[in-house]
CSV table of C-alpha atoms and ligand atoms in Angstrom, one decimal:
chain,number,residue,atom,x,y,z
F,1,MET,CA,-15.0,29.2,-15.0
F,2,THR,CA,-14.1,27.7,-18.4
F,3,ASN,CA,-14.8,24.1,-19.2
F,4,GLN,CA,-12.1,24.1,-21.9
F,5,TYR,CA,-8.5,24.5,-22.1
F,6,SER,CA,-6.8,25.2,-25.4
F,7,LEU,CA,-3.3,24.1,-26.6
F,8,SER,CA,-1.4,24.9,-29.7
F,9,GLY,CA,0.4,21.9,-31.5
F,10,PRO,CA,3.4,22.1,-33.5
F,11,ASP,CA,1.4,21.1,-36.6
F,12,SER,CA,-1.3,23.7,-36.5
F,13,ASN,CA,-1.8,27.2,-35.5
F,14,GLU,CA,-5.3,26.5,-34.5
F,15,PRO,CA,-5.6,26.0,-30.8
F,16,THR,CA,-6.8,22.5,-29.8
F,17,GLU,CA,-9.7,22.6,-27.3
F,18,LEU,CA,-9.4,20.3,-24.4
F,19,ALA,CA,-12.2,19.5,-22.0
F,20,ARG,CA,-12.1,20.0,-18.3
F,21,VAL,CA,-12.9,17.0,-16.1
F,22,GLU,CA,-14.2,17.5,-12.6
F,23,GLY,CA,-14.8,14.8,-9.9
F,24,THR,CA,-17.0,15.6,-6.8
F,25,LEU,CA,-13.7,16.8,-4.8
F,26,GLY,CA,-10.3,17.6,-5.7
F,27,THR,CA,-8.3,19.3,-8.4
F,28,PRO,CA,-9.8,19.3,-11.9
F,29,ALA,CA,-8.0,17.7,-14.8
F,30,VAL,CA,-7.5,18.4,-18.5
F,31,ASP,CA,-8.9,15.6,-20.8
F,32,VAL,CA,-5.8,15.0,-23.0
F,33,ARG,CA,-7.3,12.0,-24.7
F,34,GLY,CA,-7.1,12.3,-28.6
F,35,LEU,CA,-4.6,15.1,-28.3
F,36,ASN,CA,-2.2,13.1,-30.3
F,37,GLN,CA,-4.7,12.9,-33.2
F,38,LYS,CA,-5.7,16.4,-32.8
F,39,ALA,CA,-2.4,18.4,-32.2
F,40,GLY,CA,0.3,15.8,-33.0
F,41,VAL,CA,1.8,15.7,-29.4
F,42,PHE,CA,1.9,13.6,-26.4
F,43,THR,CA,1.9,14.7,-22.9
F,44,TYR,CA,5.1,14.0,-20.9
F,45,ASP,CA,4.8,13.2,-17.2
F,46,PRO,CA,7.3,10.8,-15.9
F,47,ALA,CA,6.3,9.3,-12.5
F,48,PHE,CA,2.8,10.4,-13.3
F,49,THR,CA,3.1,13.5,-10.9
F,50,ALA,CA,0.4,15.4,-12.7
F,51,THR,CA,-1.7,12.8,-14.4
F,52,CYS,CA,-4.9,11.1,-13.4
F,53,SER,CA,-5.0,7.6,-14.7
F,54,CYS,CA,-8.8,6.8,-14.0
F,55,GLU,CA,-12.0,8.0,-12.3
F,56,SER,CA,-12.6,6.3,-8.9
F,57,ASP,CA,-15.4,6.4,-6.2
F,58,ILE,CA,-13.3,4.7,-3.6
F,59,THR,CA,-10.7,7.0,-1.8
F,60,PHE,CA,-10.1,10.8,-1.7
F,61,ILE,CA,-6.9,12.5,-0.5
F,62,ASP,CA,-6.7,16.2,0.1
F,63,GLY,CA,-2.8,16.4,0.1
F,64,ALA,CA,-2.8,20.1,1.0
F,65,ASN,CA,-5.2,19.8,4.1
F,66,GLY,CA,-4.2,16.3,5.2
F,67,GLN,CA,-7.5,14.7,4.6
F,68,LEU,CA,-8.3,11.1,3.8
F,69,LEU,CA,-11.7,9.8,3.0
F,70,TYR,CA,-12.8,6.2,2.3
F,71,ARG,CA,-16.1,6.3,0.5
F,72,GLY,CA,-16.5,9.9,1.9
F,73,TYR,CA,-15.8,8.7,5.6
F,74,PRO,CA,-12.8,10.4,7.3
F,75,ILE,CA,-10.2,8.0,8.2
F,76,ASP,CA,-9.8,9.1,11.8
F,77,GLN,CA,-13.6,8.3,12.4
F,78,LEU,CA,-13.2,4.9,10.9
F,79,ALA,CA,-10.0,4.2,12.8
F,80,GLU,CA,-11.6,5.1,16.1
F,81,LYS,CA,-15.1,3.4,15.5
F,82,ALA,CA,-15.0,0.8,12.8
F,83,SER,CA,-13.3,-2.6,12.5
F,84,HIS,CA,-11.1,-3.7,9.7
F,85,LEU,CA,-13.7,-6.0,8.0
F,86,GLU,CA,-16.2,-3.2,8.3
F,87,VAL,CA,-13.8,-1.0,6.4
F,88,SER,CA,-13.2,-3.8,3.9
F,89,TYR,CA,-16.9,-4.1,3.2
F,90,LEU,CA,-17.2,-0.3,2.8
F,91,LEU,CA,-14.2,-0.2,0.4
F,92,ILE,CA,-15.3,-3.1,-1.8
F,93,ASN,CA,-19.1,-2.4,-1.7
F,94,GLY,CA,-19.3,1.4,-1.4
F,95,GLU,CA,-21.4,1.6,1.7
F,96,LEU,CA,-21.1,0.7,5.4
F,97,PRO,CA,-22.8,-2.7,6.0
F,98,SER,CA,-26.0,-3.3,7.9
F,99,GLN,CA,-25.6,-5.8,10.7
F,100,ASP,CA,-27.1,-8.5,8.4
F,101,GLN,CA,-24.7,-7.7,5.7
F,102,MET,CA,-21.8,-7.4,8.1
F,103,ASP,CA,-22.6,-10.9,9.5
F,104,THR,CA,-22.7,-12.4,6.1
F,105,PHE,CA,-19.5,-10.8,5.0
F,106,ARG,CA,-17.7,-11.9,8.1
F,107,GLU,CA,-19.0,-15.4,7.6
F,108,SER,CA,-17.7,-15.4,4.0
F,109,ILE,CA,-14.3,-14.1,5.1
F,110,THR,CA,-14.0,-16.5,7.9
F,111,HIS,CA,-14.8,-19.6,5.8
F,112,HIS,CA,-12.2,-18.9,3.1
F,113,THR,CA,-9.2,-18.5,5.4
F,114,MET,CA,-7.6,-21.9,4.8
F,115,LEU,CA,-5.2,-22.7,1.9
F,116,ASN,CA,-5.3,-25.6,-0.4
F,117,THR,CA,-2.9,-28.3,1.2
F,118,SER,CA,-0.9,-28.6,-2.1
F,119,LEU,CA,-0.3,-24.8,-2.0
F,120,MET,CA,0.9,-25.1,1.6
F,121,LYS,CA,3.7,-27.4,0.4
F,122,PHE,CA,5.2,-24.4,-1.6
F,123,PHE,CA,6.4,-22.8,1.5
F,124,ASP,CA,8.8,-25.9,2.1
F,125,SER,CA,10.5,-25.1,-1.1
F,126,PHE,CA,11.5,-21.5,-0.3
F,127,HIS,CA,15.1,-20.9,1.1
F,128,TYR,CA,15.0,-20.8,5.1
F,129,ASP,CA,15.9,-17.2,5.1
F,130,ALA,CA,13.6,-16.1,2.2
F,131,HIS,CA,12.0,-12.6,2.9
F,132,PRO,CA,8.2,-13.2,3.5
F,133,MET,CA,7.4,-10.6,1.0
F,134,ALA,CA,9.2,-12.7,-1.7
F,135,MET,CA,7.2,-15.7,-0.6
F,136,MET,CA,4.0,-13.7,-0.6
F,137,THR,CA,4.5,-12.4,-4.1
F,138,GLY,CA,5.0,-16.0,-5.4
F,139,ILE,CA,2.3,-17.7,-3.4
F,140,VAL,CA,-0.4,-15.2,-4.3
F,141,GLY,CA,0.7,-15.2,-8.0
F,142,SER,CA,0.2,-18.9,-7.9
F,143,LEU,CA,-3.4,-19.0,-6.5
F,144,ALA,CA,-4.9,-18.9,-9.9
F,145,ALA,CA,-3.5,-22.4,-10.4
F,146,PHE,CA,-5.8,-23.5,-7.6
F,147,TYR,CA,-8.9,-21.4,-7.7
F,148,HIS,CA,-10.1,-21.7,-11.3
F,149,ASP,CA,-13.6,-21.1,-10.1
F,150,THR,CA,-12.8,-17.3,-9.7
F,151,THR,CA,-10.7,-16.4,-12.8
F,152,ASN,CA,-13.7,-15.5,-15.1
F,153,ILE,CA,-13.0,-11.7,-14.9
F,154,HIS,CA,-16.1,-10.9,-16.7
F,155,ASP,CA,-18.3,-12.6,-14.1
F,156,PRO,CA,-19.2,-10.2,-11.2
F,157,GLU,CA,-19.9,-13.2,-8.8
F,158,HIS,CA,-16.3,-14.6,-9.6
F,159,ARG,CA,-14.9,-11.0,-8.9
F,160,GLU,CA,-16.6,-11.0,-5.5
F,161,ILE,CA,-15.5,-14.4,-4.3
F,162,PHE,CA,-12.0,-13.5,-5.6
F,163,ALA,CA,-12.0,-10.5,-3.2
F,164,HIS,CA,-13.5,-12.4,-0.4
F,165,ARG,CA,-11.0,-15.1,-0.9
F,166,MET,CA,-8.0,-12.9,-1.0
F,167,ILE,CA,-8.9,-10.8,2.2
F,168,ALA,CA,-9.5,-14.0,3.9
F,169,LYS,CA,-6.3,-15.9,2.8
F,170,ILE,CA,-3.8,-13.1,2.8
F,171,PRO,CA,-3.2,-13.3,6.7
F,172,THR,CA,-2.9,-17.1,6.3
F,173,ILE,CA,-0.3,-16.7,3.6
F,174,ALA,CA,1.7,-14.0,5.5
F,175,ALA,CA,1.7,-16.0,8.7
F,176,ALA,CA,2.7,-19.3,6.9
F,177,ALA,CA,5.6,-17.3,5.2
F,178,TYR,CA,6.6,-16.2,8.7
F,179,LYS,CA,6.5,-19.5,10.2
F,180,HIS,CA,8.7,-20.9,7.5
F,181,SER,CA,11.2,-18.1,8.1
F,182,VAL,CA,11.5,-19.1,11.7
F,183,GLY,CA,11.3,-22.9,11.1
F,184,GLN,CA,8.1,-23.4,13.1
F,185,PRO,CA,5.2,-25.5,12.0
F,186,ILE,CA,2.5,-23.6,10.1
F,187,MET,CA,-0.5,-22.9,12.1
F,188,SER,CA,-4.0,-23.4,10.6
F,189,PRO,CA,-6.4,-20.6,11.0
F,190,ASN,CA,-9.1,-20.7,13.8
F,191,ASN,CA,-12.5,-19.7,12.6
F,192,GLU,CA,-13.5,-18.9,16.2
F,193,LEU,CA,-11.3,-15.7,16.2
F,194,GLY,CA,-11.7,-12.3,14.7
F,195,TYR,CA,-9.4,-11.2,11.8
F,196,THR,CA,-6.4,-9.8,13.6
F,197,ALA,CA,-6.6,-12.2,16.4
F,198,ASN,CA,-6.5,-15.0,14.1
F,199,LEU,CA,-3.4,-13.5,12.4
F,200,LEU,CA,-1.7,-13.2,15.7
F,201,ARG,CA,-2.4,-16.6,16.6
F,202,MET,CA,-1.2,-18.0,13.2
F,203,MET,CA,2.0,-16.0,13.7
F,204,PHE,CA,2.8,-16.7,17.2
F,205,ALA,CA,1.1,-19.8,18.5
F,206,VAL,CA,2.9,-23.2,18.4
F,207,PRO,CA,1.2,-26.6,18.5
F,208,ALA,CA,2.9,-27.6,21.7
F,209,GLU,CA,1.2,-24.7,23.7
F,210,THR,CA,-1.9,-22.9,24.3
F,211,TYR,CA,-2.1,-19.4,23.0
F,212,GLU,CA,-3.9,-16.5,24.4
F,213,VAL,CA,-4.6,-13.6,21.9
F,214,ASP,CA,-3.7,-10.2,23.4
F,215,SER,CA,-6.7,-8.1,22.9
F,216,ILE,CA,-4.5,-4.8,22.9
F,217,ALA,CA,-2.4,-6.3,20.1
F,218,SER,CA,-5.3,-7.4,18.0
F,219,LYS,CA,-7.0,-3.9,18.4
F,220,ALA,CA,-3.7,-2.3,17.5
F,221,LEU,CA,-3.5,-4.3,14.3
F,222,GLU,CA,-7.2,-3.4,13.4
F,223,VAL,CA,-6.2,0.2,13.6
F,224,LEU,CA,-3.1,-0.1,11.6
F,225,PHE,CA,-4.9,-2.2,9.0
F,226,MET,CA,-7.7,0.4,8.7
F,227,LEU,CA,-5.2,3.1,8.1
F,228,HIS,CA,-3.4,1.1,5.4
F,229,ALA,CA,-6.5,-0.4,3.8
F,230,ASP,CA,-6.5,1.9,0.7
F,231,HIS,CA,-4.7,5.0,-0.7
F,232,GLU,CA,-6.2,5.9,-4.2
F,233,GLN,CA,-3.8,5.5,-7.1
F,234,ASN,CA,-0.6,4.7,-5.1
F,235,ALA,CA,2.2,2.9,-6.8
F,236,SER,CA,1.1,-0.7,-5.8
F,237,THR,CA,-2.6,-0.1,-6.6
F,238,SER,CA,-1.6,1.5,-10.0
F,239,THR,CA,0.4,-1.5,-10.7
F,240,VAL,CA,-2.5,-3.9,-10.0
F,241,ARG,CA,-4.6,-1.8,-12.1
F,242,MET,CA,-2.2,-1.7,-14.9
F,243,ALA,CA,-1.6,-5.6,-14.9
F,244,GLY,CA,-5.4,-6.1,-14.4
F,245,SER,CA,-6.1,-3.9,-17.5
F,246,THR,CA,-4.6,-6.6,-19.6
F,247,GLY,CA,-7.2,-9.0,-18.6
F,248,ALA,CA,-4.7,-10.9,-16.4
F,249,ASN,CA,-6.5,-13.2,-13.8
F,250,PRO,CA,-6.8,-11.1,-10.6
F,251,TYR,CA,-4.4,-13.4,-8.5
F,252,ALA,CA,-1.7,-12.5,-10.9
F,253,ALA,CA,-2.7,-8.7,-10.9
F,254,LEU,CA,-2.5,-8.8,-7.1
F,255,SER,CA,0.8,-10.2,-6.9
F,256,THR,CA,2.2,-7.5,-8.9
F,257,GLY,CA,0.9,-5.2,-6.1
F,258,ILE,CA,2.7,-7.0,-3.5
F,259,ALA,CA,5.9,-6.9,-5.5
F,260,ALA,CA,5.6,-3.1,-6.0
F,261,LEU,CA,4.7,-2.5,-2.3
F,262,TRP,CA,8.0,-4.1,-1.3
F,263,GLY,CA,10.1,-1.2,-2.5
F,264,PRO,CA,11.5,1.2,0.3
F,265,ALA,CA,9.9,4.3,-1.3
F,266,HIS,CA,6.5,2.5,-0.7
F,267,GLY,CA,5.4,-0.1,1.6
F,268,GLY,CA,9.0,-1.2,2.4
F,269,ALA,CA,9.6,2.1,4.3
F,270,ASN,CA,8.1,0.8,7.6
F,271,GLU,CA,10.9,-1.8,7.8
F,272,ALA,CA,13.4,0.8,6.6
F,273,VAL,CA,12.3,3.3,9.3
F,274,LEU,CA,12.9,0.8,12.1
F,275,ASN,CA,16.4,-0.1,10.7
F,276,MET,CA,17.2,3.7,10.4
F,277,LEU,CA,16.1,4.3,13.9
F,278,ASN,CA,18.2,1.5,15.2
F,279,GLU,CA,21.2,2.7,13.1
F,280,ILE,CA,20.8,6.3,14.6
F,281,GLY,CA,20.8,4.8,17.9
F,282,ASP,CA,20.3,7.8,20.2
F,283,SER,CA,19.4,11.5,20.1
F,284,SER,CA,22.9,12.7,20.0
F,285,GLN,CA,23.1,11.3,16.3
F,286,VAL,CA,19.8,12.9,15.1
F,287,SER,CA,21.5,16.1,13.6
F,288,LYS,CA,24.1,14.1,11.9
F,289,TYR,CA,21.5,12.0,10.1
F,290,VAL,CA,19.3,14.9,9.3
F,291,GLU,CA,22.5,16.5,7.6
F,292,LYS,CA,23.0,13.2,5.8
F,293,ALA,CA,19.3,13.4,4.5
F,294,LYS,CA,19.9,16.8,3.2
F,295,ASP,CA,23.2,15.9,1.4
F,296,LYS,CA,22.6,15.3,-2.3
F,297,ASN,CA,25.8,13.4,-2.6
F,298,ASP,CA,24.7,10.9,0.1
F,299,PRO,CA,21.8,8.4,-0.9
F,300,PHE,CA,20.5,8.5,2.8
F,301,LYS,CA,16.9,9.7,3.0
F,302,LEU,CA,14.9,10.1,6.1
F,303,MET,CA,12.8,7.0,5.8
F,304,GLY,CA,9.1,7.6,6.7
F,305,PHE,CA,9.3,11.1,5.6
F,306,GLY,CA,7.7,12.8,2.6
F,307,HIS,CA,4.8,11.8,0.5
F,308,ARG,CA,3.9,12.4,-3.2
F,309,VAL,CA,0.4,13.6,-2.3
F,310,TYR,CA,0.5,15.0,1.4
F,311,LYS,CA,2.2,18.3,1.5
F,312,ASN,CA,0.9,19.3,5.0
F,313,PHE,CA,0.7,16.2,7.2
F,314,ASP,CA,-0.3,12.6,6.7
F,315,PRO,CA,-3.6,12.2,8.7
F,316,ARG,CA,-2.8,8.5,9.1
F,317,ALA,CA,0.5,9.5,10.8
F,318,LEU,CA,-1.2,11.5,13.4
F,319,VAL,CA,-3.5,8.7,14.3
F,320,ILE,CA,-0.7,6.3,14.7
F,321,ARG,CA,1.5,8.7,16.7
F,322,GLU,CA,-1.4,9.0,19.1
F,323,TYR,CA,-1.9,5.3,19.3
F,324,CYS,CA,1.8,4.7,19.9
F,325,HIS,CA,1.4,6.1,23.4
F,326,GLN,CA,-1.4,3.7,24.3
F,327,VAL,CA,0.5,0.6,22.9
F,328,LEU,CA,3.9,1.6,24.2
F,329,ASP,CA,2.5,2.2,27.7
F,330,HIS,CA,1.2,-1.2,27.6
F,331,TYR,CA,4.3,-2.9,26.3
F,332,ASN,CA,8.1,-2.6,26.4
F,333,THR,CA,10.5,0.2,27.2
F,334,HIS,CA,12.7,-0.5,24.1
F,335,GLY,CA,9.8,0.8,22.0
F,336,HIS,CA,9.6,3.9,24.1
F,337,ARG,CA,13.3,4.5,23.4
F,338,LEU,CA,12.7,4.3,19.6
F,339,PHE,CA,9.5,6.3,19.9
F,340,ASP,CA,11.2,9.1,21.9
F,341,LEU,CA,14.1,9.0,19.1
F,342,ALA,CA,11.5,9.2,16.4
F,343,ARG,CA,9.8,12.2,18.1
F,344,GLU,CA,13.1,14.0,18.5
F,345,LEU,CA,14.0,13.3,14.6
F,346,GLU,CA,10.6,14.6,13.6
F,347,LYS,CA,11.1,17.8,15.7
F,348,VAL,CA,14.5,18.5,14.3
F,349,ALA,CA,13.5,17.8,10.7
F,350,LEU,CA,10.3,19.7,10.8
F,351,GLU,CA,12.3,22.8,12.2
F,352,ASP,CA,14.8,22.5,9.3
F,353,ASP,CA,14.5,24.8,6.2
F,354,TYR,CA,15.3,21.8,3.9
F,355,PHE,CA,12.2,20.0,5.1
F,356,VAL,CA,10.0,22.9,5.5
F,357,GLU,CA,10.5,24.2,2.1
F,358,ARG,CA,10.1,20.8,0.4
F,359,LYS,CA,6.9,20.1,2.7
F,360,LEU,CA,8.4,17.0,3.9
F,361,TYR,CA,6.3,15.5,6.9
F,362,PRO,CA,6.2,12.1,8.6
F,363,ASN,CA,4.1,9.6,6.7
F,364,VAL,CA,2.0,6.6,7.8
F,365,ASP,CA,5.2,4.5,8.1
F,366,PHE,CA,7.3,6.8,10.3
F,367,TYR,CA,5.4,5.4,13.4
F,368,SER,CA,3.9,2.1,12.3
F,369,GLY,CA,7.0,0.1,12.8
F,370,ILE,CA,7.3,1.1,16.4
F,371,ILE,CA,4.0,-0.3,17.1
F,372,TYR,CA,4.7,-3.5,15.2
F,373,GLU,CA,7.8,-3.8,17.2
F,374,ALA,CA,6.2,-3.3,20.5
F,375,LEU,CA,3.7,-6.1,19.5
F,376,GLY,CA,6.6,-8.4,19.0
F,377,ILE,CA,6.3,-8.5,15.2
F,378,PRO,CA,9.8,-8.8,13.5
F,379,ALA,CA,10.9,-6.2,11.2
F,380,ASN,CA,10.7,-8.4,8.0
F,381,MET,CA,7.0,-8.8,8.7
F,382,PHE,CA,6.3,-5.2,8.7
F,383,THR,CA,5.8,-4.8,4.9
F,384,PRO,CA,3.7,-8.1,4.8
F,385,MET,CA,1.4,-6.4,7.6
F,386,PHE,CA,1.0,-3.5,5.2
F,387,ALA,CA,0.2,-6.0,2.3
F,388,ILE,CA,-2.4,-7.7,4.4
F,389,ALA,CA,-4.1,-4.2,4.8
F,390,ARG,CA,-3.7,-3.1,1.3
F,391,THR,CA,-5.0,-6.2,-0.1
F,392,VAL,CA,-8.6,-4.7,0.5
F,393,GLY,CA,-7.8,-1.6,-1.6
F,394,TRP,CA,-6.3,-3.7,-4.4
F,395,CYS,CA,-9.2,-5.8,-4.5
F,396,ALA,CA,-11.7,-2.8,-4.5
F,397,HIS,CA,-9.7,-1.1,-7.3
F,398,TRP,CA,-9.5,-4.2,-9.3
F,399,MET,CA,-13.2,-4.7,-9.0
F,400,GLU,CA,-14.0,-1.1,-9.8
F,401,MET,CA,-11.8,-1.2,-12.8
F,402,MET,CA,-13.4,-4.4,-14.1
F,403,ASN,CA,-16.8,-2.9,-13.6
F,404,ASP,CA,-15.9,0.1,-15.7
F,405,PRO,CA,-17.1,-0.4,-19.4
F,406,GLY,CA,-14.4,2.3,-20.4
F,407,THR,CA,-11.5,0.3,-19.2
F,408,ARG,CA,-8.8,-0.4,-21.7
F,409,ILE,CA,-5.3,-1.7,-21.6
F,410,ALA,CA,-3.1,0.7,-19.8
F,411,ARG,CA,-0.3,1.6,-22.3
F,412,PRO,CA,1.7,4.7,-21.9
F,413,ARG,CA,3.8,6.3,-24.6
F,414,GLN,CA,7.4,7.6,-24.4
F,415,ILE,CA,9.8,10.3,-25.6
F,416,TYR,CA,12.3,8.2,-27.6
F,417,THR,CA,15.9,9.5,-27.0
F,418,GLY,CA,17.9,6.4,-28.5
F,419,TYR,CA,19.7,6.3,-32.1
F,420,THR,CA,17.8,7.2,-35.1
F,421,LYS,CA,17.7,4.5,-37.8
F,422,ARG,CA,20.9,2.9,-38.7
F,423,ASP,CA,22.1,-0.1,-40.6
F,424,TYR,CA,23.0,-3.6,-39.3
F,425,VAL,CA,26.8,-4.1,-39.2
F,426,ASP,CA,28.2,-7.6,-39.6
F,427,ILE,CA,29.9,-9.0,-36.4
F,428,GLY,CA,33.3,-9.1,-38.0
F,429,HIS,CA,33.1,-5.3,-38.9
F,430,ARG,CA,32.2,-4.0,-35.5
R,1,ACO,N1,14.5,12.6,3.0
R,1,ACO,C1,15.2,13.6,2.5
R,1,ACO,N2,14.9,14.3,1.3
R,1,ACO,C2,13.8,14.0,0.9
R,1,ACO,C3,12.9,12.9,1.3
R,1,ACO,C4,13.4,12.2,2.5
R,1,ACO,N3,12.6,11.3,3.0
R,1,ACO,N4,11.7,12.7,0.5
R,1,ACO,C5,11.9,13.8,-0.4
R,1,ACO,N5,13.1,14.5,-0.4
R,1,ACO,C6,13.5,15.5,-1.1
R,1,ACO,C7,13.9,15.1,-2.5
R,1,ACO,O1,15.2,14.7,-2.5
R,1,ACO,C8,13.6,16.3,-3.4
R,1,ACO,O2,14.6,17.3,-3.2
R,1,ACO,P1,15.0,18.2,-4.3
R,1,ACO,O3,13.7,19.0,-4.7
R,1,ACO,O4,16.1,19.0,-3.7
R,1,ACO,O5,15.4,17.4,-5.5
R,1,ACO,C9,12.3,16.7,-2.7
R,1,ACO,O6,12.4,16.4,-1.3
R,1,ACO,C10,10.9,16.3,-3.3
R,1,ACO,O7,11.0,14.9,-3.2
R,1,ACO,P2,10.7,13.8,-4.4
R,1,ACO,O8,11.5,12.7,-4.2
R,1,ACO,O9,10.7,14.5,-5.8
R,1,ACO,O10,9.2,13.3,-4.0
R,1,ACO,P3,8.5,12.1,-4.6
R,1,ACO,O11,6.9,12.5,-4.6
R,1,ACO,O12,9.0,11.7,-5.9
R,1,ACO,O13,8.6,11.0,-3.6
R,1,ACO,C11,8.6,9.6,-1.6
R,1,ACO,C12,7.9,10.8,-2.4
R,1,ACO,C13,9.0,8.5,-2.4
R,1,ACO,C14,7.6,9.1,-0.5
R,1,ACO,C15,9.8,10.3,-1.0
R,1,ACO,O14,9.6,11.4,-0.1
R,1,ACO,C16,10.8,9.3,-0.1
R,1,ACO,O15,11.5,8.6,-0.7
R,1,ACO,N6,10.5,9.2,1.2
R,1,ACO,C17,11.2,8.1,2.0
R,1,ACO,C18,10.5,6.8,1.8
R,1,ACO,C19,9.2,6.6,2.4
R,1,ACO,O16,9.0,7.1,3.5
R,1,ACO,N7,8.3,6.1,1.7
R,1,ACO,C20,7.0,5.9,2.2
R,1,ACO,C21,5.9,6.6,1.5
R,1,ACO,S1,4.2,6.4,2.1
R,1,ACO,C22,3.9,5.0,1.7
R,1,ACO,O17,4.0,4.4,0.6
R,1,ACO,C23,3.2,4.2,2.7
């Protein structure tokens, strides 16, 4: 097998040799750095469908075979056996923790859950019907104004405290955003509780009543959070890396990830799926909506369907679909109705040539909203749930990037299609 590719540029008849780059798993790449100097051309790849932006040890996806590995461990094994904090440790540090390491990590996360009281006042300034994702983007972006002791990006200790702080505080921030949106008092974290139990309490407890955490609900959130914790160079993670590559403080970089996640083509899909299922209403309407999704003149898409990398199935969707049964059996019947409708929609779409030819399968968020709904989590909190989980991946990628001595500012080029040079015309003569 050759280790070199050659390419002929417009300015030379001599082919330019390009090195082949291989990782431990996955498709090899062509190293095009320096191509412009050598051959006088750039590469053109809008939306980065064929471009590797970095080397990474964190997560591997085999899209053709529906495989997802965190630091080498298959996602289904982790979802079945691990906890979200264990997976967080793994993603950030590279190895599963020993018991001592796990205890120390849990202690650190537990003791960083509170927010500065001045920061808490920010929530009051948001409009009463603000979307929680809008509040989260703003609040996370402002954290650097409070936590100066972690903004020296060149100090590994600062970087580690930043990551612990973010993983600890993001549930508190999301829950406070929710409480503001429903006009209830913000609940402080309770350090006696585990990660997801604490989140549920901060969202659903009120000071006037005692609150018992439902263990099925907290276990379901653990599973969903592990499944969403990282996904290599997805849009929001790439955004965090890009912002971070400028040397921006990590809180600012992370807030760009939250903003990118919000879009319906990415993390906003879970909320959009539930809205779509409610709009479809019942199985008699399924074919009509499948036809709408295929119609190129109709902007409607089957939300929760399709993925840039998975062209077979999304292994996270399989775990969630299975988990739906357990959760729905424990909870409400409305969830069952939506789940049945989702199964019907999946069946019709997967038998349709349009979806088969384009290799469009249900992704992680086709079913996640159904579980969230069954747990009583409102639709506008679905994407914040995703943001809580993905905070781990964003931190791990930012830390990996900052540890890499080869990191440079990320700065793509373009094909310019505007006017060629022309002279300024005085306003009276235009
Ligand atoms: N419904 C109908 N058609 C679709 C869908 C869909 N959900 N997804 C893709 N297609 C079609 C496209 O129109 C395109 O058709 P064409 O070849 O005739 O032009 C073809 O399938 C290829 O799709 P692309 O849009 O080129 O795929 P891309 O990789 O750019 O987009 C994406 C992937 C954004 C996930 C897309 O499939 C989509 O919008 N899905 C719905 C939103 C969604 O579920 N997002 C969540 C993604 S997972 C996550 O972030 C957690």
